[in-house]
Short mmCIF file of C-alpha atoms in Angstrom, two decimals:
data_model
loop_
_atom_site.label_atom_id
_atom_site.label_comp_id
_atom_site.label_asym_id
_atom_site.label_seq_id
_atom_site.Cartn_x
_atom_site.Cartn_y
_atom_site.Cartn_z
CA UNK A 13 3.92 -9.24 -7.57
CA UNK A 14 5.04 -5.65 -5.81
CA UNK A 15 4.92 -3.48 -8.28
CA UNK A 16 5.75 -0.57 -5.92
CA UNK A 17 8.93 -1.26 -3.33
CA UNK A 18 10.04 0.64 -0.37
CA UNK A 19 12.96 -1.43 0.52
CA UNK A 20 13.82 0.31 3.67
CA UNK A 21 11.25 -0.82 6.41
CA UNK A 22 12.89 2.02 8.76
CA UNK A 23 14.70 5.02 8.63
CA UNK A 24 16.59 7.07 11.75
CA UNK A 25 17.64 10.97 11.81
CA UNK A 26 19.00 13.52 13.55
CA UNK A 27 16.53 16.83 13.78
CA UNK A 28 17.69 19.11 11.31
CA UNK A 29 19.35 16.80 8.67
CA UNK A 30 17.96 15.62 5.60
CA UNK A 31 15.67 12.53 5.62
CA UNK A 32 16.11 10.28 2.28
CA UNK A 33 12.89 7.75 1.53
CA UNK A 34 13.32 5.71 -1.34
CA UNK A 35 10.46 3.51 -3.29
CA UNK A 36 11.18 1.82 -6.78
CA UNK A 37 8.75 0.48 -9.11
CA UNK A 38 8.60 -2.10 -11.96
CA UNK A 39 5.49 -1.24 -13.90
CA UNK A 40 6.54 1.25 -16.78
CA UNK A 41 3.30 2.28 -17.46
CA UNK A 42 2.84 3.92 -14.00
CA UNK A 43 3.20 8.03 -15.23
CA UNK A 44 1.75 9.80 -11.33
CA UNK A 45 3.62 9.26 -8.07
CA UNK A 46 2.56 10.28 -4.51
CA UNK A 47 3.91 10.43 -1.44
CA UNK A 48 1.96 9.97 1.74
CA UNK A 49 2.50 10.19 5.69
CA UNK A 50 0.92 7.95 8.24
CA UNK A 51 0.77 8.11 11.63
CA UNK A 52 -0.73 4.85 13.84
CA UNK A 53 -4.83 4.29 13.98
CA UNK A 54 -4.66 7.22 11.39
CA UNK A 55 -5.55 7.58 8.02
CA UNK A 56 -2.96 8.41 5.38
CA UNK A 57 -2.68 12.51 4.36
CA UNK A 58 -1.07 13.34 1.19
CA UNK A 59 2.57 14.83 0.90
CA UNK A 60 3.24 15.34 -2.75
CA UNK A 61 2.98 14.27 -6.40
CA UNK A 62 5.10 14.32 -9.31
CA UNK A 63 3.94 13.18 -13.06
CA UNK A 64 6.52 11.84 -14.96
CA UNK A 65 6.80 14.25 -17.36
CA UNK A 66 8.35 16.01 -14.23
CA UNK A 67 11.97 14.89 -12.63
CA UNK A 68 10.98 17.58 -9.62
CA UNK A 69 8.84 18.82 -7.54
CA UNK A 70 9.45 20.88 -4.79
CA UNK A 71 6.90 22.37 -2.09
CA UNK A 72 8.37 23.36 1.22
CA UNK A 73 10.45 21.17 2.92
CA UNK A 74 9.81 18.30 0.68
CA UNK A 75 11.17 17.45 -2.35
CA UNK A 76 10.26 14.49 -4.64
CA UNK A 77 12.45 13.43 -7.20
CA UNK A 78 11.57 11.14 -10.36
CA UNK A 79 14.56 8.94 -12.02
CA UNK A 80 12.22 7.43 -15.21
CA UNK A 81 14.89 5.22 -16.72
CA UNK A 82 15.81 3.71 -12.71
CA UNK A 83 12.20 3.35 -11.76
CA UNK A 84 12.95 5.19 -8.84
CA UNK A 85 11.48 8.12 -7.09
CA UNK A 86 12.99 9.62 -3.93
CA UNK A 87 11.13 12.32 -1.26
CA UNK A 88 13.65 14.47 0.48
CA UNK A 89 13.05 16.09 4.20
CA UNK A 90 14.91 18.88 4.67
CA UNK A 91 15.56 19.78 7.59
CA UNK A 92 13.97 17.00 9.33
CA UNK A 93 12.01 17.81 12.54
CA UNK A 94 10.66 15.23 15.17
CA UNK A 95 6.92 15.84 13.84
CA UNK A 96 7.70 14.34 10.54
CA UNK A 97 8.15 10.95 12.49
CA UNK A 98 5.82 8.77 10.98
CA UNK A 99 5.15 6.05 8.16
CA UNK A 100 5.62 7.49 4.32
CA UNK A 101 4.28 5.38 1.71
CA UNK A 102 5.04 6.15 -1.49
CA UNK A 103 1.81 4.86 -4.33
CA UNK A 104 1.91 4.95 -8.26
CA UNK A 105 -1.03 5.53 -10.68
CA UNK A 106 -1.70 6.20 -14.22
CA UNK A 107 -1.17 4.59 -17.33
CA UNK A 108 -2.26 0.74 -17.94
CA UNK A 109 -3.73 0.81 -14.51
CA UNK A 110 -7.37 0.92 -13.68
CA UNK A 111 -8.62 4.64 -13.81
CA UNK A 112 -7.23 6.27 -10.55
CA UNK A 113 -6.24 2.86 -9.25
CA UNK A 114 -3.54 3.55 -6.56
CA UNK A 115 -0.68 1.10 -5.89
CA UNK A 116 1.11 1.49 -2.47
CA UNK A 117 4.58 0.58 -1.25
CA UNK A 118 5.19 -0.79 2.06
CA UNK A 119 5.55 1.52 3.97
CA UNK A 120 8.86 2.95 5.32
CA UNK A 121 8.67 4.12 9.23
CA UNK A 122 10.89 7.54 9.94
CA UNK A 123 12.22 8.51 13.17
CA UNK A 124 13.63 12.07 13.11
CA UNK A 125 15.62 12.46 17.15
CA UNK A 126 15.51 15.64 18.72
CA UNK B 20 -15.76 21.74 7.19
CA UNK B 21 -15.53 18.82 4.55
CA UNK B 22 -13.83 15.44 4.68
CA UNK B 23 -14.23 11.88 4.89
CA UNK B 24 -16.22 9.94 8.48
CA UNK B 25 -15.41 6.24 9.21
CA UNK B 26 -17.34 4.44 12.11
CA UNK B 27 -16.75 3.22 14.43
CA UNK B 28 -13.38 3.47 14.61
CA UNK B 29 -12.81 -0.06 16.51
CA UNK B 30 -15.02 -3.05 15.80
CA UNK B 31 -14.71 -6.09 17.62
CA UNK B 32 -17.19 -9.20 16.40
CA UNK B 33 -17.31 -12.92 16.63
CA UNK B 34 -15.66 -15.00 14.09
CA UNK B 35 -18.64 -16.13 11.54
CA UNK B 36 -20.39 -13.03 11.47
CA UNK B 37 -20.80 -10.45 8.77
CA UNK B 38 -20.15 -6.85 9.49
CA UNK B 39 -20.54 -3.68 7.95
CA UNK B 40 -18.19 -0.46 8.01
CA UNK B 41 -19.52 3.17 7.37
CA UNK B 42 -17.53 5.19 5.15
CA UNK B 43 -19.05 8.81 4.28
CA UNK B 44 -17.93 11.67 2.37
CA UNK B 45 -18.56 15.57 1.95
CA UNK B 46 -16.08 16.08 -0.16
CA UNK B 47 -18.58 15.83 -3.46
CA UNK B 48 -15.85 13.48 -4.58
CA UNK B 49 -17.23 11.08 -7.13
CA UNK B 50 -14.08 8.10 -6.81
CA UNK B 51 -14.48 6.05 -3.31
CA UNK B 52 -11.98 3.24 -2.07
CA UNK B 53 -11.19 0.57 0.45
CA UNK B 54 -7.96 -0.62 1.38
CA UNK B 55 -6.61 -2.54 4.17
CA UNK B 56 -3.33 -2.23 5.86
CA UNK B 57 -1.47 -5.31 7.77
CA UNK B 58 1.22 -4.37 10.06
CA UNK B 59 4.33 -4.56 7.73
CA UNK B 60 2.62 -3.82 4.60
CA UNK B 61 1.31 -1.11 2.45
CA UNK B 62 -2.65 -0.71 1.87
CA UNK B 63 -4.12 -3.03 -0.62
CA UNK B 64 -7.19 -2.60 -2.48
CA UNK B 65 -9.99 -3.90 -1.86
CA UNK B 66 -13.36 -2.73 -3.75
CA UNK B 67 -13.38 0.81 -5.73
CA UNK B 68 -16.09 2.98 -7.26
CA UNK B 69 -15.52 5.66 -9.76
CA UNK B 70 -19.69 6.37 -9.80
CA UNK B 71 -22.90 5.90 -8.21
CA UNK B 72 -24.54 2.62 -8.61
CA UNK B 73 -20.93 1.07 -10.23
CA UNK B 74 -18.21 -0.32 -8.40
CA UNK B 75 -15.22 -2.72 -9.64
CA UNK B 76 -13.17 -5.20 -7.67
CA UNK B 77 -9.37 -4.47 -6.60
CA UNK B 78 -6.58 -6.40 -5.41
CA UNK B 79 -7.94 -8.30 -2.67
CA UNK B 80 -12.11 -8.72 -3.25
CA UNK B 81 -12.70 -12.09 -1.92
CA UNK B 82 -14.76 -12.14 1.13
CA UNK B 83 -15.60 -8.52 0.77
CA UNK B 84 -18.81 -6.83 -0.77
CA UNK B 85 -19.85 -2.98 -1.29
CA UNK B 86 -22.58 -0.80 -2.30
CA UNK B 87 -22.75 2.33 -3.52
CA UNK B 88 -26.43 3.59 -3.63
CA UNK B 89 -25.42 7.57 -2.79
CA UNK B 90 -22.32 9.25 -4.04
CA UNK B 91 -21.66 10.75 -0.11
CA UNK B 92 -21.56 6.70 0.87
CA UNK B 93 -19.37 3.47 0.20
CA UNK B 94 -20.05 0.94 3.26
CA UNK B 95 -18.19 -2.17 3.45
CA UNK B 96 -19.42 -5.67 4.00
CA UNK B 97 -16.56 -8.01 5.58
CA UNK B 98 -18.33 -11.40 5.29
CA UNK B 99 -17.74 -14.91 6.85
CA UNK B 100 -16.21 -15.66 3.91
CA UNK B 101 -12.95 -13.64 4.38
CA UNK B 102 -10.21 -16.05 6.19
CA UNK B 103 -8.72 -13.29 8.18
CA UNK B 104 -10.69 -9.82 8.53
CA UNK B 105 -8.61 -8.89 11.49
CA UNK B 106 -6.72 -5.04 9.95
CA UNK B 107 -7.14 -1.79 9.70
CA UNK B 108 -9.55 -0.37 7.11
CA UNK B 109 -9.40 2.73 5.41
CA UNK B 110 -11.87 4.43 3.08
CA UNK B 111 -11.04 6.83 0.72
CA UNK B 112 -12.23 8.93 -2.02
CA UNK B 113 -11.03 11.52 -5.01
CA UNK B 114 -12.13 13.98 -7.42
CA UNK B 115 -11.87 13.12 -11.30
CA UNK B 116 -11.01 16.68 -12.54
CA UNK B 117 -7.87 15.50 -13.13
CA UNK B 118 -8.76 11.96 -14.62
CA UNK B 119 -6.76 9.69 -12.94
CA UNK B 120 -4.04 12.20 -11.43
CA UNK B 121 -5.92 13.24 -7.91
CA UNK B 122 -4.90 12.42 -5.05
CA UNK B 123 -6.98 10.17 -2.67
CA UNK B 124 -8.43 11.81 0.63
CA UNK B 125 -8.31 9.37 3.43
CA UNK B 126 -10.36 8.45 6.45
CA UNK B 127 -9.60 7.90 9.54
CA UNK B 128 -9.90 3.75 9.40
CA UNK B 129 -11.48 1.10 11.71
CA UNK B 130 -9.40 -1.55 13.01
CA UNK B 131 -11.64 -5.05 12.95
CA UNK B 132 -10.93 -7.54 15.57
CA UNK B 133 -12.48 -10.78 15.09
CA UNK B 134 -12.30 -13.00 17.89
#
């Protein structure tokens, strides 16, 4: 059971537009989202949160957006730049969960062309 | 200069044996996890600790084992018993200041080949 979906395994932009990563999720109790970036034989580093009493949160050129009532939580790249090629996996916490218990999406790989 | 060692960072054993993976930490962080990642799919969860001398089972336990004797260390155990240990294993760990709204602080993994 995936309780955390990135339905988009892949993503392709032009440098300088904005990059759109979607991840939906089917367990209401989840109230914490992250956001992390990947890149191959690394280990994950962390992006961004939002709790859900939030609908935004903003820090530099990323923006994560909460839609409670959807399930759905969004991370905007704006403007995109070739560095931020990479795997973003979006994870959910909280709630009915085990304490700090982190569930991740699948992943979805971002290609941002020069 | 804090943070989180994994060694080595490739392993290569025989089918059959046990092996153990290194995960310290720096970070006075009292939450430790292991996850590992399959090509196509997110990180799973495999054993967690929240404090020394406790640890709890996650998604995906069977054929793994873990200790947690210091709170710096978490090592990893991938026994015989697990039907395919070939992946990519990362170790991470987390403050509780925030109960259970920190982030998690990740490794650099060890990608197991067993031939």
């Amino acid at each position: 059971d995936q309780q955390v979906k990135q339905n988009s395994p892949s993503l392709s932009v032009q440098e300088g537009r904005i990059s759109i990563l979607n991840c939906d999720y089917t367990n209401s109790m989840f109230d914490y989202f992250l956001w992390y970036k990947k890149y191959p034989a690394e280990g994950p580093t962390f992006l961004i949160s939002i709790s859900s009493i939030k609908d935004k949160n903003e820090d530099g050129r990323f923006t994560v957006f909460l839609n409670k009532s959807a399930k759905h939580l969004s991370l905007h790249i704006v403007p995109s730049q070739p560095g931020d090629s990479a795997v973003y996996f979006c994870a959910a916490s909280g709630g009915g969960t085990s304490y700090g218990k982190l569930t991740f999406g699948q992943g979805t790989i971002l290609t941002v062309h020069p | 200069d804090g943070g989180i060692t994994q060694s080595p960072k490739y392993l290569f054993r025989k089918e059959g044996q046990n092996v153990t993976l290194s995960c310290e930490q720096n970070l006075n962080h009292d939450a430790m996890y292991w996850y590992r990642q399959d090509p196509g799919q997110g990180l799973r969860l495999i054993y967690y600790s929240q404090i020394v001398n406790d640890f709890q089972k996650g998604d995906i336990a069977e054929g793994y084992s873990v200790s947690r004797e210091k709170k710096e260390s978490f090592p990893l155990t991938v026994t015989s018993a697990q039907k395919n240990p070939t992946a990519f294993y990362l170790c991470a760990s987390s403050p509780r200041d925030r109960g259970p709204y920190n982030e998690q602080f990740f490794g650099p993994g060890t990608r197991l080949t067993v031939l």
